[in-house]
Short mmCIF file of C-alpha atoms and ligand atoms in Angstrom, two decimals:
data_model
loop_
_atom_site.label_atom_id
_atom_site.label_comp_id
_atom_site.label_asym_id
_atom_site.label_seq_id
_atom_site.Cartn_x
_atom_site.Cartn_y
_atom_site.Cartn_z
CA UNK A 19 8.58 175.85 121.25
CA UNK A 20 11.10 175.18 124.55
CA UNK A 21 11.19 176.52 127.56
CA UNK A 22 14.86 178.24 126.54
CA UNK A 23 12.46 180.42 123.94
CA UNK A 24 10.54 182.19 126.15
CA UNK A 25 10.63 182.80 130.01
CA UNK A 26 7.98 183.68 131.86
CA UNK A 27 9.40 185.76 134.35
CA UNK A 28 7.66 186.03 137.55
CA UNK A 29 10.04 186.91 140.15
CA UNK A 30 9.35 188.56 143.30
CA UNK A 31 5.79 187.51 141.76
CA UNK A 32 3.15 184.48 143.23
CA UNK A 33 2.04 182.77 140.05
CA UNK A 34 -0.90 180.32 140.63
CA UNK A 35 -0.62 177.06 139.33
CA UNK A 36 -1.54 173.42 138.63
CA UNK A 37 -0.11 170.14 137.97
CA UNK A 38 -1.15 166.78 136.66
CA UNK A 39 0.52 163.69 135.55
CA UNK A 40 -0.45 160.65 133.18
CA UNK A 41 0.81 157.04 133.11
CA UNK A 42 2.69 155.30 135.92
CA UNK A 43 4.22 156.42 139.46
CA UNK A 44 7.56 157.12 138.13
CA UNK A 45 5.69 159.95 136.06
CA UNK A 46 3.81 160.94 140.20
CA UNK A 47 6.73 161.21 141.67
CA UNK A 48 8.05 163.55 138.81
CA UNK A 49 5.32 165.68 138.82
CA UNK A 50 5.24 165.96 142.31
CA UNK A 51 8.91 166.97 142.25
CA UNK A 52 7.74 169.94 139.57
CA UNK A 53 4.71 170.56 142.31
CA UNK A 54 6.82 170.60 145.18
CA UNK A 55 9.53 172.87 143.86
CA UNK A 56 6.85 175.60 142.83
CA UNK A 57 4.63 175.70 145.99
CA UNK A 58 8.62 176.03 148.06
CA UNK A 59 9.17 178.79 146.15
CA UNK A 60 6.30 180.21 146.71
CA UNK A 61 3.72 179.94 144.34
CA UNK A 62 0.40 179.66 144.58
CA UNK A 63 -1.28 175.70 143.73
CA UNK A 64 -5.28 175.75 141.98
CA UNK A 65 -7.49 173.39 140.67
CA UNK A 66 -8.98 174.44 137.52
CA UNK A 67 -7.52 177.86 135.90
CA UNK A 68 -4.37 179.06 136.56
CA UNK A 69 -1.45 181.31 135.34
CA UNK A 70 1.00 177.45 134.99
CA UNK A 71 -0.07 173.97 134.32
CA UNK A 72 2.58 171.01 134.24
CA UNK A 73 1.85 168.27 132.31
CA UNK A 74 4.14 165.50 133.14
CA UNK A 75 3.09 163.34 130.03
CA UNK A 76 3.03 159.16 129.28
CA UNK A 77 4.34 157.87 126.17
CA UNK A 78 4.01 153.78 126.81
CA UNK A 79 1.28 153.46 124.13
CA UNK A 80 0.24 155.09 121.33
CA UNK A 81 -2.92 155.92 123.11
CA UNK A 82 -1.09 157.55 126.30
CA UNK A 83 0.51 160.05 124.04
CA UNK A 84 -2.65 160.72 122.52
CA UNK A 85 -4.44 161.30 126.02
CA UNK A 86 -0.96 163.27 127.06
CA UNK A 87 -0.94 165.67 123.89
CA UNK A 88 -5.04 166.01 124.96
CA UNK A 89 -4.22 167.04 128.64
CA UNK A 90 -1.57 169.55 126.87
CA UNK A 91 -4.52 170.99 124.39
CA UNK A 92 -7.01 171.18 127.35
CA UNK A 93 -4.39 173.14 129.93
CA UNK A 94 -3.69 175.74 127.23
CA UNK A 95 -7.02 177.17 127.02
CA UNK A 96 -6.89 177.40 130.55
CA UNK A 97 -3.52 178.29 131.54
CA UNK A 98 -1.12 180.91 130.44
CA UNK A 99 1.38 178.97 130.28
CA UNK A 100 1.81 174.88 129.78
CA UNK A 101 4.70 172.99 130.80
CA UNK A 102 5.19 169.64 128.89
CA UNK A 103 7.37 167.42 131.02
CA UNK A 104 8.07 163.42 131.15
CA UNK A 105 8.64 160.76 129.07
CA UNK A 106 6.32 161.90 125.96
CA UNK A 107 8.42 165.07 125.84
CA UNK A 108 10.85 163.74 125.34
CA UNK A 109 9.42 162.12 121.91
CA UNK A 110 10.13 164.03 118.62
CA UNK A 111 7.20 165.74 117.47
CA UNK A 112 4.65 164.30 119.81
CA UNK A 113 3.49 168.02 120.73
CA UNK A 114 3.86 169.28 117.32
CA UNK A 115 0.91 171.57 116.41
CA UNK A 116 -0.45 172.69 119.84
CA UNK A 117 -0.97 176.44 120.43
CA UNK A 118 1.79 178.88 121.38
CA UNK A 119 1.29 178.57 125.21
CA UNK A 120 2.42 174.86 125.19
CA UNK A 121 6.17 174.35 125.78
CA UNK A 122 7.83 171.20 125.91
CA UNK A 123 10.25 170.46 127.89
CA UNK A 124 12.05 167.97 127.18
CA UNK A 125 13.14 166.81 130.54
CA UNK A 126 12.10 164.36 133.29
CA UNK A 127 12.47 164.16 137.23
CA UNK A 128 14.21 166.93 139.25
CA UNK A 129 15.54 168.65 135.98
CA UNK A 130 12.59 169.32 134.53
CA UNK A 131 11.48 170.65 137.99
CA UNK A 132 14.72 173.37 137.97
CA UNK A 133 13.88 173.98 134.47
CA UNK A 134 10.42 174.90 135.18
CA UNK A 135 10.86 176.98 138.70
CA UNK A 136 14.02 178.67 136.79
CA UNK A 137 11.50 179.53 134.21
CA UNK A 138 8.32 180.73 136.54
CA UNK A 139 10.84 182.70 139.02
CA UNK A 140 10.88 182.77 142.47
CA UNK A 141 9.47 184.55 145.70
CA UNK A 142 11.90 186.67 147.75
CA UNK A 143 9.63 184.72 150.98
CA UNK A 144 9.40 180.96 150.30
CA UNK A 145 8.32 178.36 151.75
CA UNK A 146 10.11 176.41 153.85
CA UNK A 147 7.83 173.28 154.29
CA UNK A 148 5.54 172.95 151.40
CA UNK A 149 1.96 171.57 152.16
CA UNK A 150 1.46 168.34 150.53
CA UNK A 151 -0.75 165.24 151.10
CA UNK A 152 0.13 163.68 153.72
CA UNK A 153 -0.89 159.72 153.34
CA UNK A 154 1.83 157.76 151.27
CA UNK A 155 4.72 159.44 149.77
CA UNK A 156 6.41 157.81 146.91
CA UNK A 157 10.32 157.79 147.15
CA UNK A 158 12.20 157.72 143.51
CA UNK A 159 15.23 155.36 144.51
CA UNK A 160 16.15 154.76 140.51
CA UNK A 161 15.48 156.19 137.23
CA UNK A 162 16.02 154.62 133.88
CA UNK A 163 16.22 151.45 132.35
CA UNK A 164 19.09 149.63 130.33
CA UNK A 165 17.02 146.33 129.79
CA UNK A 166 16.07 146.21 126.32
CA UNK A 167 12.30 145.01 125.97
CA UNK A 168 11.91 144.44 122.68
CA UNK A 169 8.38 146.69 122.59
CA UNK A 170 9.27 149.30 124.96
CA UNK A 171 10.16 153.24 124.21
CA UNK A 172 10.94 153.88 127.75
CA UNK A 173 14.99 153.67 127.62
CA UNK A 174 14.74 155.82 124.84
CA UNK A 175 12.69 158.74 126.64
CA UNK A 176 14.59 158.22 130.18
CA UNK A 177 18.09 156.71 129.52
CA UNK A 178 19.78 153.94 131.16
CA UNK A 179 19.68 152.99 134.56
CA UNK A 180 21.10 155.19 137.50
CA UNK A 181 20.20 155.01 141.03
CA UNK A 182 20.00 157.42 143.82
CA UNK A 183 22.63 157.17 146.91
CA UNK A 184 20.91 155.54 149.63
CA UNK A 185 21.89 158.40 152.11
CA UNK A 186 19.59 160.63 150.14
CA UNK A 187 17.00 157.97 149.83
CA UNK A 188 17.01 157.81 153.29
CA UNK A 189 16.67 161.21 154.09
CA UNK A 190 14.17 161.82 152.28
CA UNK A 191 12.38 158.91 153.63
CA UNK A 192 12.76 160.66 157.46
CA UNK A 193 12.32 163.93 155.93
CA UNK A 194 8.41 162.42 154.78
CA UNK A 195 7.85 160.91 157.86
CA UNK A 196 8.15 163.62 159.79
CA UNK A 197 5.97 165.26 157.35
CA UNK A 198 3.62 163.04 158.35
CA UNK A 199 3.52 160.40 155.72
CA UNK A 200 2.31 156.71 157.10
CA UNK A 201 3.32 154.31 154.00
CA UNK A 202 6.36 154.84 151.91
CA UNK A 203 6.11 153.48 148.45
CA UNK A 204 9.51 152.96 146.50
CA UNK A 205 9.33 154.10 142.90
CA UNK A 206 11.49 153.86 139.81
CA UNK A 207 11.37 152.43 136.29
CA UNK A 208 13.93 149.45 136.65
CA UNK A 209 13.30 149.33 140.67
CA UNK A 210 15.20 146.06 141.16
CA UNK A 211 18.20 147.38 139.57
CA UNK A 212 19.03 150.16 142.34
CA UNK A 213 22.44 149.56 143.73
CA UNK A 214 25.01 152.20 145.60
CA UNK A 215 27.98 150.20 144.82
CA UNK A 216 30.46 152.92 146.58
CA UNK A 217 27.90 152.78 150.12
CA UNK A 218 27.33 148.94 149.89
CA UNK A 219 23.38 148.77 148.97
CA UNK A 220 21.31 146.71 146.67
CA UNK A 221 17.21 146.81 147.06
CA UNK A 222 16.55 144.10 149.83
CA UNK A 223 19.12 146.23 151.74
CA UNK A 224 17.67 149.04 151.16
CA UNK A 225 14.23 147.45 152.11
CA UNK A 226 15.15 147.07 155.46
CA UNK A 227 16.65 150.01 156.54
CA UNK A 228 13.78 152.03 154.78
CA UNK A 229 11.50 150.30 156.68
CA UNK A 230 12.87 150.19 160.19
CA UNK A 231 13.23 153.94 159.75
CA UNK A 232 10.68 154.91 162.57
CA UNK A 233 7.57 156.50 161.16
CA UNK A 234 7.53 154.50 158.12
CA UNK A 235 3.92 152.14 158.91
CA UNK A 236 3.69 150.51 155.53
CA UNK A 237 6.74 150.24 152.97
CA UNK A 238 5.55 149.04 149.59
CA UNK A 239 7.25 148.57 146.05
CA UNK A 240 6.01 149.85 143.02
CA UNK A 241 6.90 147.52 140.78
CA UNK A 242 9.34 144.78 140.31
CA UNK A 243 11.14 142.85 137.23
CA UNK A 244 11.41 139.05 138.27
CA UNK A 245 14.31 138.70 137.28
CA UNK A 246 14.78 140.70 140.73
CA UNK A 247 12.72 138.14 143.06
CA UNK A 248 15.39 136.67 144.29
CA UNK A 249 15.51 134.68 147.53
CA UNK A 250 17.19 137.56 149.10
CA UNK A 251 14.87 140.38 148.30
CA UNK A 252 11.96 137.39 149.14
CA UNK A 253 14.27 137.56 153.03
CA UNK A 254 13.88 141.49 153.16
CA UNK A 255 10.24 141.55 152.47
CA UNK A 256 9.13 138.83 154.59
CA UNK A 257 11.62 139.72 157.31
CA UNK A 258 10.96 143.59 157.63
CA UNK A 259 8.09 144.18 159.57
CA UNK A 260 6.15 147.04 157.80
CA UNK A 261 6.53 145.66 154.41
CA UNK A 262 2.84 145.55 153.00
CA UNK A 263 2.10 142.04 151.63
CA UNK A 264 1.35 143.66 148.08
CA UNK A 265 3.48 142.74 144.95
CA UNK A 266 3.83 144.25 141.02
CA UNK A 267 5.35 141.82 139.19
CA UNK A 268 4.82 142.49 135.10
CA UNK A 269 4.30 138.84 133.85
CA UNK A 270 3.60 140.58 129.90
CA UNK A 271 2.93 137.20 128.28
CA UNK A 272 2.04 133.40 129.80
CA UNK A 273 3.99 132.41 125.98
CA UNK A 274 7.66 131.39 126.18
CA UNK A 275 7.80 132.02 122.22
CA UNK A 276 6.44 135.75 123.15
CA UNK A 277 8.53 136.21 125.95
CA UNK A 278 11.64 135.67 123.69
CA UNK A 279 10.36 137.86 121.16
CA UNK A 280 9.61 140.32 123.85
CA UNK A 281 13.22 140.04 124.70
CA UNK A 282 12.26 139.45 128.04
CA UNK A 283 15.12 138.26 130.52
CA UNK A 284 12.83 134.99 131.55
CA UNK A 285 10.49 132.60 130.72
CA UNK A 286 7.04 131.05 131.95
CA UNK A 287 8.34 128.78 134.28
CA UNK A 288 11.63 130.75 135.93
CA UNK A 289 8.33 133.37 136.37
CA UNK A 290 6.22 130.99 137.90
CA UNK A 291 9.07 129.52 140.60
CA UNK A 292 10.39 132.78 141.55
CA UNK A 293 6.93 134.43 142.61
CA UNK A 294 5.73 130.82 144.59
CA UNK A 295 7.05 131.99 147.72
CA UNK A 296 5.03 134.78 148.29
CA UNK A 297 2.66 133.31 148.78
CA UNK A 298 1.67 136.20 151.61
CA UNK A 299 1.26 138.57 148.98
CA UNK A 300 -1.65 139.90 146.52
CA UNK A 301 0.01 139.24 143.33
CA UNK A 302 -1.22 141.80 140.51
CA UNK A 303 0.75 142.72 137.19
CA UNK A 304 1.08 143.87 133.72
CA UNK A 305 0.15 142.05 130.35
CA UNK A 306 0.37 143.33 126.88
CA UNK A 307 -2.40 141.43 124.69
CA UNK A 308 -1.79 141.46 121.00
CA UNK A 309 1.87 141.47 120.46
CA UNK A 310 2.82 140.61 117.04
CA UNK A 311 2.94 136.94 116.80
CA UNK A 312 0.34 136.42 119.42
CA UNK A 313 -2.11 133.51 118.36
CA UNK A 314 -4.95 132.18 119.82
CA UNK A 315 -3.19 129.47 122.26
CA UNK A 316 -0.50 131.69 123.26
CA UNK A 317 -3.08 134.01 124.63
CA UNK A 318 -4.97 131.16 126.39
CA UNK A 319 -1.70 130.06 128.06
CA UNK A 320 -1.24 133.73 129.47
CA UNK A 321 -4.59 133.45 130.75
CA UNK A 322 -3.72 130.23 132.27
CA UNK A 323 -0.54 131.55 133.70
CA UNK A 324 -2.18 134.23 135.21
CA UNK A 325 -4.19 132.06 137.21
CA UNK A 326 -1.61 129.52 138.14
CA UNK A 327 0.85 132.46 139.36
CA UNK A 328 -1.80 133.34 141.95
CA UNK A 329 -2.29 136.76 140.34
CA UNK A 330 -5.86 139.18 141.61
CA UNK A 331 -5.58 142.19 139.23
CA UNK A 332 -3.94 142.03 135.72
CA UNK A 333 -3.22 145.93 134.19
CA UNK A 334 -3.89 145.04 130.75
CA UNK A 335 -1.81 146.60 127.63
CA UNK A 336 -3.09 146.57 124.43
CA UNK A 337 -0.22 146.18 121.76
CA UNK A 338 0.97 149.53 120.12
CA UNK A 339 3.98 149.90 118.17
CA UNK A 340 6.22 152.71 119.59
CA UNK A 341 8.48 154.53 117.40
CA UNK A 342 12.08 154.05 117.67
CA UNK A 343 11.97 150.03 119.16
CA UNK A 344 12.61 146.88 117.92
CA UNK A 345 9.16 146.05 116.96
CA UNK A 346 8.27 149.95 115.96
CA UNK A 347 7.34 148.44 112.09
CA UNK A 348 5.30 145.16 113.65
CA UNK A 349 1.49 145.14 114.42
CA UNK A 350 0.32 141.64 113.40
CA UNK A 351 -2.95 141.12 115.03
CA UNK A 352 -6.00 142.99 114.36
CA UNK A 353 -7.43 145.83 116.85
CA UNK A 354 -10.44 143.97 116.67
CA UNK A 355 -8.68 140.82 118.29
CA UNK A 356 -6.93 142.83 120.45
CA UNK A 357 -10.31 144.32 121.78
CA UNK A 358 -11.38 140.76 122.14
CA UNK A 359 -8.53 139.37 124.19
CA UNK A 360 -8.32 142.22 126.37
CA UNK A 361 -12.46 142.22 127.35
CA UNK A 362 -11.41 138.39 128.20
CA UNK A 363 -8.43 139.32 130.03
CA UNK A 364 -9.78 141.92 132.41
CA UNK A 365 -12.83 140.06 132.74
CA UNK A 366 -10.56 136.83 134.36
CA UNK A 367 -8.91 139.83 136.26
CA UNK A 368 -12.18 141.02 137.49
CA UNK A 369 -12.79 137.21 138.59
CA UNK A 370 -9.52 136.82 140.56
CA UNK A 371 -9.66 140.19 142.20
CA UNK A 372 -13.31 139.47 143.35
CA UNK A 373 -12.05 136.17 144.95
CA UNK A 374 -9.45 137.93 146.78
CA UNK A 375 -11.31 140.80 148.07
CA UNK A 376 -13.94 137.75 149.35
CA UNK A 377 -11.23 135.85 150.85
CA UNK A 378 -10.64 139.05 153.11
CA UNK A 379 -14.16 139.29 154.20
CA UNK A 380 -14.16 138.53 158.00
CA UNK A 381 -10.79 139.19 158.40
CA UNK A 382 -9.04 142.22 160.48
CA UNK A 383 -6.69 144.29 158.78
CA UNK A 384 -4.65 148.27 159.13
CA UNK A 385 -6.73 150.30 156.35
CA UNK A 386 -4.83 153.66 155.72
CA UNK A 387 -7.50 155.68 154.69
CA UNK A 388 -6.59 157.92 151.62
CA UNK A 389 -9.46 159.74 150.65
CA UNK A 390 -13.04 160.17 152.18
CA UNK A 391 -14.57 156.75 152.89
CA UNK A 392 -12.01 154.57 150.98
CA UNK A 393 -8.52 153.62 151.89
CA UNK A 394 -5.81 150.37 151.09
CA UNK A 395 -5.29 147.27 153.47
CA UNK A 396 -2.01 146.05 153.94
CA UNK A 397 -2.48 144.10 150.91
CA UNK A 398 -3.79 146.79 148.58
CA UNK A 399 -6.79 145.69 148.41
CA UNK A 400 -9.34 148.53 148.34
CA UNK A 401 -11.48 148.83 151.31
CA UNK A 402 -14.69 150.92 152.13
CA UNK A 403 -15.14 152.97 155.57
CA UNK A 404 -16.16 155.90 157.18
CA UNK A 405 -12.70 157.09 159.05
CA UNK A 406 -10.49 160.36 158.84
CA UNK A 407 -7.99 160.35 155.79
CA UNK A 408 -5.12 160.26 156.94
CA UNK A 409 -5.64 157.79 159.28
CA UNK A 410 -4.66 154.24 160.26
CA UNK A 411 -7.52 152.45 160.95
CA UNK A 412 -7.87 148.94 162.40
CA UNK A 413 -11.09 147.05 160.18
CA UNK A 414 -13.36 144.27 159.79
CA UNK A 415 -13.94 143.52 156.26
CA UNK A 416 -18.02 142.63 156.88
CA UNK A 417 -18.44 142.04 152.95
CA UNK A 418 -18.01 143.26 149.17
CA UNK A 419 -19.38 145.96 147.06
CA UNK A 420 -18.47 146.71 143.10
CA UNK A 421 -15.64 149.03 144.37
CA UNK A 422 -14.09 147.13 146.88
CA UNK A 423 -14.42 145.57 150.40
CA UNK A 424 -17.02 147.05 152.92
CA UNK A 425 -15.82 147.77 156.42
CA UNK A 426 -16.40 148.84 159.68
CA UNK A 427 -13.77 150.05 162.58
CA UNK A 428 -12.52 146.77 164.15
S1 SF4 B 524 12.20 146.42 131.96
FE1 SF4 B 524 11.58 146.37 129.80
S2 SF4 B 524 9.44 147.10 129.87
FE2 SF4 B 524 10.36 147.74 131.82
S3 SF4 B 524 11.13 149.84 131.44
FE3 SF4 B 524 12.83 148.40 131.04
S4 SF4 B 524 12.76 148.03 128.82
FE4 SF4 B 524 10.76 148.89 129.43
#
């Protein structure tokens, strides 16, 4: 069922609601956008039981639209109403079979938003100034992607690439400040490929205005294609002050054979030159283990490129075909390999994230403390201390524990 079936019809009413989001922070932002919209016009946000829930789903592996059409199930016996939003929605019969009180809407970003407040009504008395968290606020700058990854549904579910004008980007960006917001972390799916040809901006420009916008403390990236480390964007980051020395480059495979059949836009080594300057930053990335083709030795040279790129956290991907791309019919290596190689490949993460969380021990860093007793250093590095959330604290990192670095106020 869509949301054009049925409306819901709550106007001049408060309905009380919830949202949640799965996958990356393209599908945050989104959901926050659905969030934000409801609690301005004046409706009412819960944990646990409530009259809406928004679901703004994943579809990036087989198991992500498997935990998305879960999340869908789940809300419906506790909400009268489920909104299915995001990339997973926007794949043909992933819902299929859920009870009547789950509609998908096949939308993403700010239209899925209208779709939904059009749909729950709104208060003759909103609110002007929502209440939100008030730590980092992730900017959407771009949406879309018109690479063409041989293994990847994601240009499918969101469309090409299309950027935001910088004037908005930048209002928004003063409008979270002044919210209160200390670190600003720009978001899309393609974020290197933001331009606003008619206003003169590509990202490293972008970089630096963002971040000499007063208010901003920490400017991070989400993620970045390496293709779009160039020496320029290398100039904004080290150049602009409150850039945080953190960096999400996906890497995918150490195997130039794999990379090709990835149809990724580089190989091993252009990877390895173009992230050697940074050598500032915490490295971390993305690897998909068990892509069809992938022996033995080409998974022991991504291991070893991992290393040798100076990477501390590797997300690791295990291969699933996704319907509708170039590789939808292949799955050559076994799940039980792929179980295999991924235990070894977050275990070597494990190893390099451990070394640089020690490396930091002694050292004095800004800790912006998100939650209660745990915040990020500059270089994302998770640190432990007793300080308000909220706050920017300066720490001493006195030594490690399993989840991160302990610290004291410096
Ligand atoms: S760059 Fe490749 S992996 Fe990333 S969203 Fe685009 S097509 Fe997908």
């Amino acid at each position: 069922m869509t949301t054009r079936d049925v409306g819901l019809k709550l106007v001049g009413f408060m309905a009380t609601f919830s949202v949640r989001f799965l996958g990356c922070k393209v599908s945050f932002v989104d959901a926050q956008l659905s969030r934000e919209r409801l609690l301005g016009d004046g409706h009412e946000e819960r944990e646990g039981a409530a009259e809406v829930a928004v679901v703004n789903t994943c579809c990036v592996t087989h198991e992500a639209v498997s935990k998305s059409r879960q999340a869908a199930a789940r809300a419906a016996r506790t909400h009268r109403r489920v909104y299915v939003t995001g990339c997973a929605s926007n794949l043909d019969g992933a819902f299929e079979g859920l009870p009547e009180n789950v509609h998908v809407v096949a939308q993403t970003g700010a239209d899925a938003a209208a779709t939904i407040a059009g749909d729950v009504g709104a208060l003759a008395c909103v609110q002007s100034e929502p209440r939100l968290g008030r730590t980092r606020a992730f900017v959407k700058i771009q949406d879309g992607c018109s690479f063409s990854c041989a293994f990847c549904v994601i240009p499918l579910v969101r469309g090409g690439t299309r950027s935001r004008r910088a004037e908005m980007i930048l209002a928004e960006v003063r409008r979270r400040t002044a919210q209160g917001h200390r670190e600003i972390v720009l978001t899309g799916v393609n974020l290197g490929c933001f331009r606003d040809r008619e206003a003169g901006y590509t990202l490293p420009r972008l970089i630096r205005e963002v971040g000499a916008i007063p208010g901003v403390e920490r400017l991070r990236l989400s993620s970045i294609e390496v293709n779009h480390v160039t020496g320029e964007l290398v100039s904004a980051l080290e150049e602009t002050e409150t850039v945080s020395a953190h960096l999400h480059v996906p890497l995918q495979s150490g195997d130039d054979r794999l990379l090709g059949a990835m149809r990724r836009r580089y190989r091993v080594e252009q990877y390895l030159a173009r992230v050697a300057p940074l050598v500032r930053f915490n490295l971390t990335t993305d690897v998909i283990v068990g892509f069809p083709g992938e022996d033995d030795a080409a998974f022991e040279r991504t291991l070893e490129v991992v290393r040798a790129a100076g990477i501390t956290k590797v997300h690791v991907f295990p291969y699933s075909p996704r319907p509708g791309t170039a590789t939808a019919a292949d799955d050559t290596v076994p799940e039980a390999v792929k179980r295999e190689r991924s235990a070894r490949l977050r275990s070597l993460s494990d190893e390099l994230c451990r070394k640089r969380w020690q490396s930091r021990v002694g050292t004095i860093d800004r800790v912006l403390v998100d939650r209660p007793g745990r915040g990020y250093a500059d270089d994302y590095t998770p640190w432990l201390l007793d300080a308000p959330v909220g706050e920017l604290v300066l720490a001493r990192a006195l030594g490690l524990s399993e989840e991160g670095i302990l610290a004291a106020a410096a």
